[in-house]
PDB file of C-alpha atoms in Angstrom:
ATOM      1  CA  UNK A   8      30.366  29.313 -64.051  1.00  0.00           C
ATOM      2  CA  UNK A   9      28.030  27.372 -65.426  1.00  0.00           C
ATOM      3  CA  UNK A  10      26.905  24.721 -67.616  1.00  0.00           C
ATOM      4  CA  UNK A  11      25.974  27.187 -70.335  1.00  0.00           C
ATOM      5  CA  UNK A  12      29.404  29.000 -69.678  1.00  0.00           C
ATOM      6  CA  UNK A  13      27.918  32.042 -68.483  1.00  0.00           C
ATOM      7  CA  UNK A  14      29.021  33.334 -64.766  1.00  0.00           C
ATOM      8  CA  UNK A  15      25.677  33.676 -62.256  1.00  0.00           C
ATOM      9  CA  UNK A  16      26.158  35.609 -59.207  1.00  0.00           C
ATOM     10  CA  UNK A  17      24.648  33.632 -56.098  1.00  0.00           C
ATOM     11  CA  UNK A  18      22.078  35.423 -54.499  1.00  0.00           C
ATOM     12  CA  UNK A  19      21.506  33.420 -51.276  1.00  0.00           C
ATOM     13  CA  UNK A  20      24.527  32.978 -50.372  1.00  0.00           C
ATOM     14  CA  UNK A  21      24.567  29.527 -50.971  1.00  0.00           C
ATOM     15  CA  UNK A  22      21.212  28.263 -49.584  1.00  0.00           C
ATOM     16  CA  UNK A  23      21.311  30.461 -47.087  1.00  0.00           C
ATOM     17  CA  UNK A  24      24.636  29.258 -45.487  1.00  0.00           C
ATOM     18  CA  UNK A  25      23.702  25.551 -45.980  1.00  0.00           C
ATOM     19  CA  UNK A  26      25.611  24.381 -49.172  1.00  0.00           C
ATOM     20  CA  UNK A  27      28.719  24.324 -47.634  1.00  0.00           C
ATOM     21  CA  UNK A  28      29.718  21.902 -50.227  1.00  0.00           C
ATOM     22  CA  UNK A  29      28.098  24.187 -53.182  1.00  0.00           C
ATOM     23  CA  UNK A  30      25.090  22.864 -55.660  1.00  0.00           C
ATOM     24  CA  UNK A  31      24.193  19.492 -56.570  1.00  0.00           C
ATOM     25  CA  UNK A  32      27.517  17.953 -54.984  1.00  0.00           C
ATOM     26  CA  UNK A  33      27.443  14.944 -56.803  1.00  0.00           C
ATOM     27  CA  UNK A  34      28.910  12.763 -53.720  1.00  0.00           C
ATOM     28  CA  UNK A  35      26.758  14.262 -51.167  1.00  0.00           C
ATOM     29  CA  UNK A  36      23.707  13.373 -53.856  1.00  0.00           C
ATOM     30  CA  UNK A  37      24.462  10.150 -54.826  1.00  0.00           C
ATOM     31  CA  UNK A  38      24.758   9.029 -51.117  1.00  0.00           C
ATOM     32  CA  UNK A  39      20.830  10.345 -51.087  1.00  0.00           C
ATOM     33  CA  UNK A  40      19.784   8.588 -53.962  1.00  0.00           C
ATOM     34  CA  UNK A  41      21.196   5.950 -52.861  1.00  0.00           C
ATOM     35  CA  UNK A  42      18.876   5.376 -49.836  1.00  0.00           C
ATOM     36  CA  UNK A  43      15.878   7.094 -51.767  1.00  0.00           C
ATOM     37  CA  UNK A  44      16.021   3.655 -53.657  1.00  0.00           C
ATOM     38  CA  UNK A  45      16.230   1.794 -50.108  1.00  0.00           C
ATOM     39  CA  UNK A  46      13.111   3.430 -48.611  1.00  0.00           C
ATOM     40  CA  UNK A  47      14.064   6.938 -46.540  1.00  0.00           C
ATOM     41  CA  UNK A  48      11.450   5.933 -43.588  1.00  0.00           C
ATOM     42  CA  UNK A  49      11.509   3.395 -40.998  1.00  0.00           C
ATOM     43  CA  UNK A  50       9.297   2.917 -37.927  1.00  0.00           C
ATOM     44  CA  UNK A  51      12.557   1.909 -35.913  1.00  0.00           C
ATOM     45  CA  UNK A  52      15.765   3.337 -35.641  1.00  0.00           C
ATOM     46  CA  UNK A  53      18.076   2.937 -38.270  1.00  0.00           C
ATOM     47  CA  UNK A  54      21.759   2.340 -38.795  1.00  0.00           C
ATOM     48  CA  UNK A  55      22.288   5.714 -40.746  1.00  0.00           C
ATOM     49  CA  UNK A  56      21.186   7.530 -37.255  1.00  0.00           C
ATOM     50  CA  UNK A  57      23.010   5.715 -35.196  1.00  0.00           C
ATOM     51  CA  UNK A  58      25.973   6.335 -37.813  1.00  0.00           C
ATOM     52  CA  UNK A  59      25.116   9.986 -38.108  1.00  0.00           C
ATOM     53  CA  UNK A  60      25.088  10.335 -34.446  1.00  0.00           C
ATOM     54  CA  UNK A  61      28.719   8.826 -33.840  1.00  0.00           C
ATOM     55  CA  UNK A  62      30.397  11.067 -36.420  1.00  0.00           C
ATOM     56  CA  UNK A  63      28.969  14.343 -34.905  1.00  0.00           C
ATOM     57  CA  UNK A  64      29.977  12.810 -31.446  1.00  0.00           C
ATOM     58  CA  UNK A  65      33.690  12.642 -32.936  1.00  0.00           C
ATOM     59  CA  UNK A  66      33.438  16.624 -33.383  1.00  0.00           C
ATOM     60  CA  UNK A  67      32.134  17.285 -29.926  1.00  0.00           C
ATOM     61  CA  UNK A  68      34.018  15.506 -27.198  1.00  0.00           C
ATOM     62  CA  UNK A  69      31.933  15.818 -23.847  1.00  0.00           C
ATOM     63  CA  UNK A  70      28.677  15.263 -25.506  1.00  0.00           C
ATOM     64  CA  UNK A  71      26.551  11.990 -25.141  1.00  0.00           C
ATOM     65  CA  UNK A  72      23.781  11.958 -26.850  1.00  0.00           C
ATOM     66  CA  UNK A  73      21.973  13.485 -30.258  1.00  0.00           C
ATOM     67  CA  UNK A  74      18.307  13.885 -31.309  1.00  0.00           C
ATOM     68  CA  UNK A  75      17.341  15.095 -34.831  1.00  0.00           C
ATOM     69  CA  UNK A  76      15.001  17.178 -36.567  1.00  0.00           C
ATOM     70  CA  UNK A  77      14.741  18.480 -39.902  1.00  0.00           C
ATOM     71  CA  UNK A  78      15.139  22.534 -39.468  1.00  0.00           C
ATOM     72  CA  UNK A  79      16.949  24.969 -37.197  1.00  0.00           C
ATOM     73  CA  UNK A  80      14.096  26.648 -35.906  1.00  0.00           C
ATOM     74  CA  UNK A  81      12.442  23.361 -34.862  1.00  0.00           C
ATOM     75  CA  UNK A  82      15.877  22.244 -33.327  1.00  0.00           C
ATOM     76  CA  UNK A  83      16.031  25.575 -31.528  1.00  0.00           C
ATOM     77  CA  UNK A  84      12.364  24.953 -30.071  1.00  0.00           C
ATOM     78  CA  UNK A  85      12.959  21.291 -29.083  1.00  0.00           C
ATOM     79  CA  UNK A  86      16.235  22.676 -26.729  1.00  0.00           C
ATOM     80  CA  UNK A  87      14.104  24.923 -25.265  1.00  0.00           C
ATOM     81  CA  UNK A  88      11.468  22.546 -24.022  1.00  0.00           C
ATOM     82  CA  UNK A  89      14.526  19.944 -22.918  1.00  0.00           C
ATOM     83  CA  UNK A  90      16.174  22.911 -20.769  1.00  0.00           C
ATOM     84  CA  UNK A  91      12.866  23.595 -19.506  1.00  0.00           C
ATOM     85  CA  UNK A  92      12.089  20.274 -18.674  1.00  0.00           C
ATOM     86  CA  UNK A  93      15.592  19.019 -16.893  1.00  0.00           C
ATOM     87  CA  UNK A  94      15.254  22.757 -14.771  1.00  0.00           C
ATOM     88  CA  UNK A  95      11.542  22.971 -13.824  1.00  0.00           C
ATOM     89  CA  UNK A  96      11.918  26.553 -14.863  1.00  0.00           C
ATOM     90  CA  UNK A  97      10.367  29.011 -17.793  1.00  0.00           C
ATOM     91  CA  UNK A  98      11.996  31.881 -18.768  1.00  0.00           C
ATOM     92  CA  UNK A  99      14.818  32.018 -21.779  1.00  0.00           C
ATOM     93  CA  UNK A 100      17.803  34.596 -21.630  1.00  0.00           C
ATOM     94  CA  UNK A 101      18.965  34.888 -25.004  1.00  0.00           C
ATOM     95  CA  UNK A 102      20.947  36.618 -27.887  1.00  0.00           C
ATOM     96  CA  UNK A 103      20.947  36.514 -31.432  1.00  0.00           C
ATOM     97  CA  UNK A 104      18.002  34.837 -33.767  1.00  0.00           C
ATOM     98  CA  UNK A 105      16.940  31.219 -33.062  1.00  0.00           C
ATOM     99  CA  UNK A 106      13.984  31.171 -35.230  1.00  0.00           C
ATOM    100  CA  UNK A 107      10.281  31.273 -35.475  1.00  0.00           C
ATOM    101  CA  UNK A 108       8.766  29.894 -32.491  1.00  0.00           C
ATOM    102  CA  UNK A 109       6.529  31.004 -30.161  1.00  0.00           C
ATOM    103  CA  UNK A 110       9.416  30.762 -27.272  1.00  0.00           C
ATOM    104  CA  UNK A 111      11.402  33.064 -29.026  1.00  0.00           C
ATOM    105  CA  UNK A 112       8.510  35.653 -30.598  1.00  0.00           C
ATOM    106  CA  UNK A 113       7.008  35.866 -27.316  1.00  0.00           C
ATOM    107  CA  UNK A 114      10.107  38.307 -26.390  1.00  0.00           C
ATOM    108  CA  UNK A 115       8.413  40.707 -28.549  1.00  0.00           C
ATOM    109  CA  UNK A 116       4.854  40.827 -26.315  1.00  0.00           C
ATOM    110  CA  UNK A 117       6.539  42.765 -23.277  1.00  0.00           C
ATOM    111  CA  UNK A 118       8.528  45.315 -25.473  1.00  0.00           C
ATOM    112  CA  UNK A 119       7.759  45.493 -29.459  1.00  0.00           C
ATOM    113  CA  UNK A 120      11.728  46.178 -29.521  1.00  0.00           C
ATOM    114  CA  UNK A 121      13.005  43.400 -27.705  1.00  0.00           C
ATOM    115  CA  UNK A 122      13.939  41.348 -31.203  1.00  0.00           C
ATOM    116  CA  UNK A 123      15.490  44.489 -32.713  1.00  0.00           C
ATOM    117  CA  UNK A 124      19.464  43.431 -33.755  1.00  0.00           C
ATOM    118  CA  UNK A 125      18.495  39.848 -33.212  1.00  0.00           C
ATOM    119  CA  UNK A 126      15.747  39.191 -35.858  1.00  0.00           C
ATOM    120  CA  UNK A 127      13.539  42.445 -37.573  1.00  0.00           C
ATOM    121  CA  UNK A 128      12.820  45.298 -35.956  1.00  0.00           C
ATOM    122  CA  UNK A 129       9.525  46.455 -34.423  1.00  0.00           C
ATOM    123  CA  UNK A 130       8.453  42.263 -35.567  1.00  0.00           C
ATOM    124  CA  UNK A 131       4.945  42.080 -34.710  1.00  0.00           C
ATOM    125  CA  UNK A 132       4.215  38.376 -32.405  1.00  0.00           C
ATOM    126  CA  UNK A 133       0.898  38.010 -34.427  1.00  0.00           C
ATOM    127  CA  UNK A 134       0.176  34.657 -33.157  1.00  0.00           C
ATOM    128  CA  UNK A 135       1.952  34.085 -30.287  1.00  0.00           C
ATOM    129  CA  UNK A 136       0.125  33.426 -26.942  1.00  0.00           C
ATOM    130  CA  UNK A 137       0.110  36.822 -24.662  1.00  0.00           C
ATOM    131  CA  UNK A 138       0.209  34.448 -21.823  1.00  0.00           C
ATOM    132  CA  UNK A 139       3.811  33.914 -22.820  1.00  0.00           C
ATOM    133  CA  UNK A 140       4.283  37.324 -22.146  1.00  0.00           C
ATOM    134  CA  UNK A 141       7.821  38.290 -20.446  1.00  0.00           C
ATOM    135  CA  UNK A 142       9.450  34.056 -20.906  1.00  0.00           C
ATOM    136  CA  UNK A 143      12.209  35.464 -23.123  1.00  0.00           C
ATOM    137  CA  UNK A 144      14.378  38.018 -22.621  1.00  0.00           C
ATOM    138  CA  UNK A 145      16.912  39.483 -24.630  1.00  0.00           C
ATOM    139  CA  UNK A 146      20.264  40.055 -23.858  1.00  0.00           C
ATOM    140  CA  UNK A 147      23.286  42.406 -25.395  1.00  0.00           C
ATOM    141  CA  UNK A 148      25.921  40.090 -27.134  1.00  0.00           C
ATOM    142  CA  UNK A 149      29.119  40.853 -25.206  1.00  0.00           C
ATOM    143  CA  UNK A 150      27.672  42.854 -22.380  1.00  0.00           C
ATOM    144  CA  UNK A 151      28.546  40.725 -19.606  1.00  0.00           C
ATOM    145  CA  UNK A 152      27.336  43.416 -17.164  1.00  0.00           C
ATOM    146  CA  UNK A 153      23.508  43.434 -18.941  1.00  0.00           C
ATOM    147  CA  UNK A 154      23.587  39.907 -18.680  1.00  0.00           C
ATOM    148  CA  UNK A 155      24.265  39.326 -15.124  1.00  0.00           C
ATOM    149  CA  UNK A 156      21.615  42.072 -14.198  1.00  0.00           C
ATOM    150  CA  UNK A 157      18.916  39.761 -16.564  1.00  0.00           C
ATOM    151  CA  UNK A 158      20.079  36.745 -14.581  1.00  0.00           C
ATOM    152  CA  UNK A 159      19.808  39.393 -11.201  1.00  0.00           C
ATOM    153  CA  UNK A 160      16.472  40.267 -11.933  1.00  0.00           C
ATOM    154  CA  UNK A 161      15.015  36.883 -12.808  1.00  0.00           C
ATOM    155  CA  UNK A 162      16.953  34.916  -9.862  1.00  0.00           C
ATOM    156  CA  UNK A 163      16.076  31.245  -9.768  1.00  0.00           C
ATOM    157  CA  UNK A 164      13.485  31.791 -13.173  1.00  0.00           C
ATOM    158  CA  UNK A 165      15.801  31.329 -15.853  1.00  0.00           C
ATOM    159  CA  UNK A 166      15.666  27.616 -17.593  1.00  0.00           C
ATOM    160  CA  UNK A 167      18.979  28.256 -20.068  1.00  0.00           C
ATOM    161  CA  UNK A 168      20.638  31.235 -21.748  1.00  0.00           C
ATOM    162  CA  UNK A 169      20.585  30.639 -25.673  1.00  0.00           C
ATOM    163  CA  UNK A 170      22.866  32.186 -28.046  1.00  0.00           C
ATOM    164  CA  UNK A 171      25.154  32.255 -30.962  1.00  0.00           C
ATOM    165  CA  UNK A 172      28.496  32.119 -30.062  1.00  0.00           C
ATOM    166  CA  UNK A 173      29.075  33.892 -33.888  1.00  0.00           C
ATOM    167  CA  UNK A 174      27.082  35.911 -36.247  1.00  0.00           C
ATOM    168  CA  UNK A 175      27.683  39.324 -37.742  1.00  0.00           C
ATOM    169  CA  UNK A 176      31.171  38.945 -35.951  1.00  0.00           C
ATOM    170  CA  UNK A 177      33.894  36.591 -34.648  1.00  0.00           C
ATOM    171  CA  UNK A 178      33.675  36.010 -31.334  1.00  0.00           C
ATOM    172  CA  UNK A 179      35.942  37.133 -28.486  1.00  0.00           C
ATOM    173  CA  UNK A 180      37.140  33.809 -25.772  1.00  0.00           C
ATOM    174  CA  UNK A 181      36.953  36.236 -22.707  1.00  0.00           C
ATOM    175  CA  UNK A 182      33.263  37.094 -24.122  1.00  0.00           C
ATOM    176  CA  UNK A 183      32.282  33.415 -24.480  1.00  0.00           C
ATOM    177  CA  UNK A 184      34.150  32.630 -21.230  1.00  0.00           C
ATOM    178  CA  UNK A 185      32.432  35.056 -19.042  1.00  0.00           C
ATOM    179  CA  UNK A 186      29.066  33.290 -20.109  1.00  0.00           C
ATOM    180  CA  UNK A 187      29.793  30.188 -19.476  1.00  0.00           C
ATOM    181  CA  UNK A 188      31.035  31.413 -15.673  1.00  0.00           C
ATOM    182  CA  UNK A 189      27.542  33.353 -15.181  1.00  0.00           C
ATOM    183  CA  UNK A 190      25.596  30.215 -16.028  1.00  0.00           C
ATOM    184  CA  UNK A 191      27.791  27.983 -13.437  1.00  0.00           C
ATOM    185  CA  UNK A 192      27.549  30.462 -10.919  1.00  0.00           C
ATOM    186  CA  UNK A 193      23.865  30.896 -11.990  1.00  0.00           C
ATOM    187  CA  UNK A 194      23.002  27.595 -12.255  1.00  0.00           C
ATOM    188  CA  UNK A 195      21.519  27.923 -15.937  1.00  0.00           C
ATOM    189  CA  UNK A 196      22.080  25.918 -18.893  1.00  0.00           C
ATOM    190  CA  UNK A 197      24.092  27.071 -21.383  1.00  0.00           C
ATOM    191  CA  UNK A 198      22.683  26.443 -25.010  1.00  0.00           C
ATOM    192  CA  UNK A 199      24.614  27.531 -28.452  1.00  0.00           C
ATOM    193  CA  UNK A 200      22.993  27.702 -31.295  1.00  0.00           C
ATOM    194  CA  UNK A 201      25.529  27.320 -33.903  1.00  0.00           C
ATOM    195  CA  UNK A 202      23.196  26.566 -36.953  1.00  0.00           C
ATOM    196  CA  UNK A 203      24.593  29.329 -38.887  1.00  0.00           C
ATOM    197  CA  UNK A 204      28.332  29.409 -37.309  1.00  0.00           C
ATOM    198  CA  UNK A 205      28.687  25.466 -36.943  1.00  0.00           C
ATOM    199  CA  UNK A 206      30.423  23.530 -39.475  1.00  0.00           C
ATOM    200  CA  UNK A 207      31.574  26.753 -41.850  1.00  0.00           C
ATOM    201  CA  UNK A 208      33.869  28.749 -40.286  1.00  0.00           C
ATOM    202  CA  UNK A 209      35.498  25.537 -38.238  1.00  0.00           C
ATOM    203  CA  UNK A 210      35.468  21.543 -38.414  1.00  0.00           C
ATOM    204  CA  UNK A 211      32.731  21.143 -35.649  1.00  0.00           C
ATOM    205  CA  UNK A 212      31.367  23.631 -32.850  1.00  0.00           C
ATOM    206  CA  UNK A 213      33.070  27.179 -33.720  1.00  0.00           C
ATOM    207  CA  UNK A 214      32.744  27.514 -29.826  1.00  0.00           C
ATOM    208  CA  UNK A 215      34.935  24.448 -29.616  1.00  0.00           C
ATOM    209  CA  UNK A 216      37.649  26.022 -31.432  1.00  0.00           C
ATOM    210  CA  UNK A 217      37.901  28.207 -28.010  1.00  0.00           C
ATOM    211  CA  UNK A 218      37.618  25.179 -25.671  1.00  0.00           C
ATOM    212  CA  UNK A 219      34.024  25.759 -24.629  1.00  0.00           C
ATOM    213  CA  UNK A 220      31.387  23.439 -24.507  1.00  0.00           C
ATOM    214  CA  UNK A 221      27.957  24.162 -23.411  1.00  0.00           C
ATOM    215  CA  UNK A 222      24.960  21.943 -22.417  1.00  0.00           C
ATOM    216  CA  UNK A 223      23.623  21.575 -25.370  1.00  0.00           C
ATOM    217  CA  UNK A 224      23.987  22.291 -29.278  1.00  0.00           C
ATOM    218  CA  UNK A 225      22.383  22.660 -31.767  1.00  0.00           C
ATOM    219  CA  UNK A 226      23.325  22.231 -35.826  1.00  0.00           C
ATOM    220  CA  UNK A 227      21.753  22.374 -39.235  1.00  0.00           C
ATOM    221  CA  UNK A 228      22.230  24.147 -42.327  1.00  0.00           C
ATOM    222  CA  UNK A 229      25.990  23.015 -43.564  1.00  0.00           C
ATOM    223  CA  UNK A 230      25.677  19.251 -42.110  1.00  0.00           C
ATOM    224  CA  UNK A 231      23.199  18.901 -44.962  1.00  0.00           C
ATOM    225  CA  UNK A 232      24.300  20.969 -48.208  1.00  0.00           C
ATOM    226  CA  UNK A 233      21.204  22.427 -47.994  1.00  0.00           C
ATOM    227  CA  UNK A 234      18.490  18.808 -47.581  1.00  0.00           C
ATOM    228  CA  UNK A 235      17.073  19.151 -44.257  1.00  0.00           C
ATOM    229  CA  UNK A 236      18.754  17.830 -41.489  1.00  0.00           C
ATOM    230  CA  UNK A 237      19.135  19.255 -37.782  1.00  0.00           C
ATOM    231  CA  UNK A 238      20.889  17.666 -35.001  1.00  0.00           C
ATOM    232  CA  UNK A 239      20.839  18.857 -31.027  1.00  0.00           C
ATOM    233  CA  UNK A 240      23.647  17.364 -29.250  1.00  0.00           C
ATOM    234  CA  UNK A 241      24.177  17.475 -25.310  1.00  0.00           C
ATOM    235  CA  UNK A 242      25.447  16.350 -22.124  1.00  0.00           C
ATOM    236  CA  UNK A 243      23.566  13.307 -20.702  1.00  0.00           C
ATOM    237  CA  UNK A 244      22.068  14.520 -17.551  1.00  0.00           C
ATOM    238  CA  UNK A 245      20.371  17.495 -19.805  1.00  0.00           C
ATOM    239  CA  UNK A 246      19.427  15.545 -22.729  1.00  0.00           C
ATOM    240  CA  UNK A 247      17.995  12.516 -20.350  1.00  0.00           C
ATOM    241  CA  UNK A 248      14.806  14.945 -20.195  1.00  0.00           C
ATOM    242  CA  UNK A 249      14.112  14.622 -23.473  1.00  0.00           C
ATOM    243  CA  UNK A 250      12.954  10.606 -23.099  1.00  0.00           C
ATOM    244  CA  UNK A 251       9.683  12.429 -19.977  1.00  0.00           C
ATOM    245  CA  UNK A 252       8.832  15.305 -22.266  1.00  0.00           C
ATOM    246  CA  UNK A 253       6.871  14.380 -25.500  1.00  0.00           C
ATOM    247  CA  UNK A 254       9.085  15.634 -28.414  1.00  0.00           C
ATOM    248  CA  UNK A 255       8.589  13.459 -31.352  1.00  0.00           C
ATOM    249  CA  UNK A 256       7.709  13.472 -35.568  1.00  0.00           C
ATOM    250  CA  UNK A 257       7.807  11.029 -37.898  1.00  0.00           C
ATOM    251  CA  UNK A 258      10.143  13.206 -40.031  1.00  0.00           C
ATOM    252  CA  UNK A 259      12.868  13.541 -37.417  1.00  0.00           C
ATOM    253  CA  UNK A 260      14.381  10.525 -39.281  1.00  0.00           C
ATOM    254  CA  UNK A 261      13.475  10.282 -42.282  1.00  0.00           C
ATOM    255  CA  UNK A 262      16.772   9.584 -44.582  1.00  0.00           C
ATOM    256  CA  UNK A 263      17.885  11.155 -47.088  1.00  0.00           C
ATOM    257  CA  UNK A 264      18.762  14.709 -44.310  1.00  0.00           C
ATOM    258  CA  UNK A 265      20.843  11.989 -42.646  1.00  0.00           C
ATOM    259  CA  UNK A 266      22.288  10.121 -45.756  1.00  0.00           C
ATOM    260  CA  UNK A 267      23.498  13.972 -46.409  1.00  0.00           C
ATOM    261  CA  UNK A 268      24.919  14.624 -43.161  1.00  0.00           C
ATOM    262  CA  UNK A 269      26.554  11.292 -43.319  1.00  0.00           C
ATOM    263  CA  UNK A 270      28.576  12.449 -46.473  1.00  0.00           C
ATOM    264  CA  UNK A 271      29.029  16.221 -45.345  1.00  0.00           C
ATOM    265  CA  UNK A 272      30.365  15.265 -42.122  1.00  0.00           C
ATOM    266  CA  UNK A 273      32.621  12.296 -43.773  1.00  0.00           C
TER     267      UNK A 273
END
């Protein structure tokens, strides 16, 4: 209902699954006018990361550090190149969508199917280097037994496995489980992208809320209510890497996605 007492019917789902909080949330905006008034860049670190960074720590016990960006696709690409980095390895098992990067398009080069149930069928990787050509493989969610033959097949290749714990469905612990023992028996990283599960359908990690916690994170959407803000978390001997690999915008802190998260996570 709105101002001019006539009902709308939301369209995109709230911002596409970011305003958690619904439409102009007059705490979360005030908090970003607030530091709009202050100045929302600063060559060095400020207190509202630093800030930011604790209160996501307090919903993910067992991770050390955060880095930020300002979408989930860009997120998605920067955990990528920090699992690649800390293994010395190239290729990405994966399930679900994680974006628009070449990392994750390049799945489509070796088999114009390979993104069907994950992103848009028969997607076309206009774009996308063919050098990349057979880096990231696609996975059934919940087939345990396809998953260890990927891992079989590309023995000592395979940098992480990426995926959402939740999407069209809940998820199942003995599914989620049985991941996380391939990758220690593997030796992969384990990376969940919960930028569409995260922070809706639980306070924190929804793969928390089964006692799992994987290498490395990665949130946007809700934390926001819909202003940009993305946030990987991880364990400190993965997301070390990220200080010999050159990951880096001007953006990534910029304030008024982080005076947001401040107040959505509050």
């Amino acid at each position: 209902l709105c101002d001019d007492q006539k009902w709308y019917k939301d369209m995109s789902i709230s911002g596409i699954g970011a305003c958690l909080f619904g439409y102009a949330n007059d705490e979360i905006d005030t908090a970003v006018i607030e530091v709009i008034r202050n100045g929302v860049a600063t060559s060095l670190n400020s207190k509202l990361e630093n800030e930011v960074a604790e209160l996501i720590l307090n919903f993910v016990p067992g991770h050390e550090y955060v880095r930020y960006a300002k979408s989930g696709g860009e997120a998605m690409a920067i955990a990528v190149r920090i699992a690649r980095a800390n293994t010395n390895k190239s290729k990405i098992l994966f399930c679900g969508y994680h974006g628009w990067s070449d990392w994750y398009l390049s799945a489509n080069l070796e088999k114009k199917t390979n993104l069907n149930n994950h992103l848009i069928n028969n997607l076309e990787p206009l774009g996308v280097p063919k050098e990349l050509k057979g880096t990231a493989i696609p996975f059934i969610y919940g087939d345990i037994l396809d998953l260890e033959k990927k891992l079989l097949q590309n023995k000592g290749q395979i940098a992480c496995i990426v995926m959402e714990p939740a999407r069209a469905q809940l998820a199942k612990k003995e599914d989620l489980d049985q991941v996380v023992e391939c990758c220690k028996r593997h030796e992969v990283l384990l990376v969940f992208d919960e930028i569409s599960c995260g922070f809706r359908q639980s306070k924190g990690p929804y793969a928390g809320t089964f006692g799992i916690l994987p290498d490395m994170y990665v949130f946007a959407k809700s934390i926001g209510n819909g202003y940009p803000i993305a946030a990987i978390t991880g364990k400190k001997r993965v997301m070390k890497t990220f200080e010999n690999s050159f990951i880096s915008s001007t953006s990534w802190t910029e304030s008024t996605g982080l005076a947001a998260a401040k107040r959505v996570l509050e």
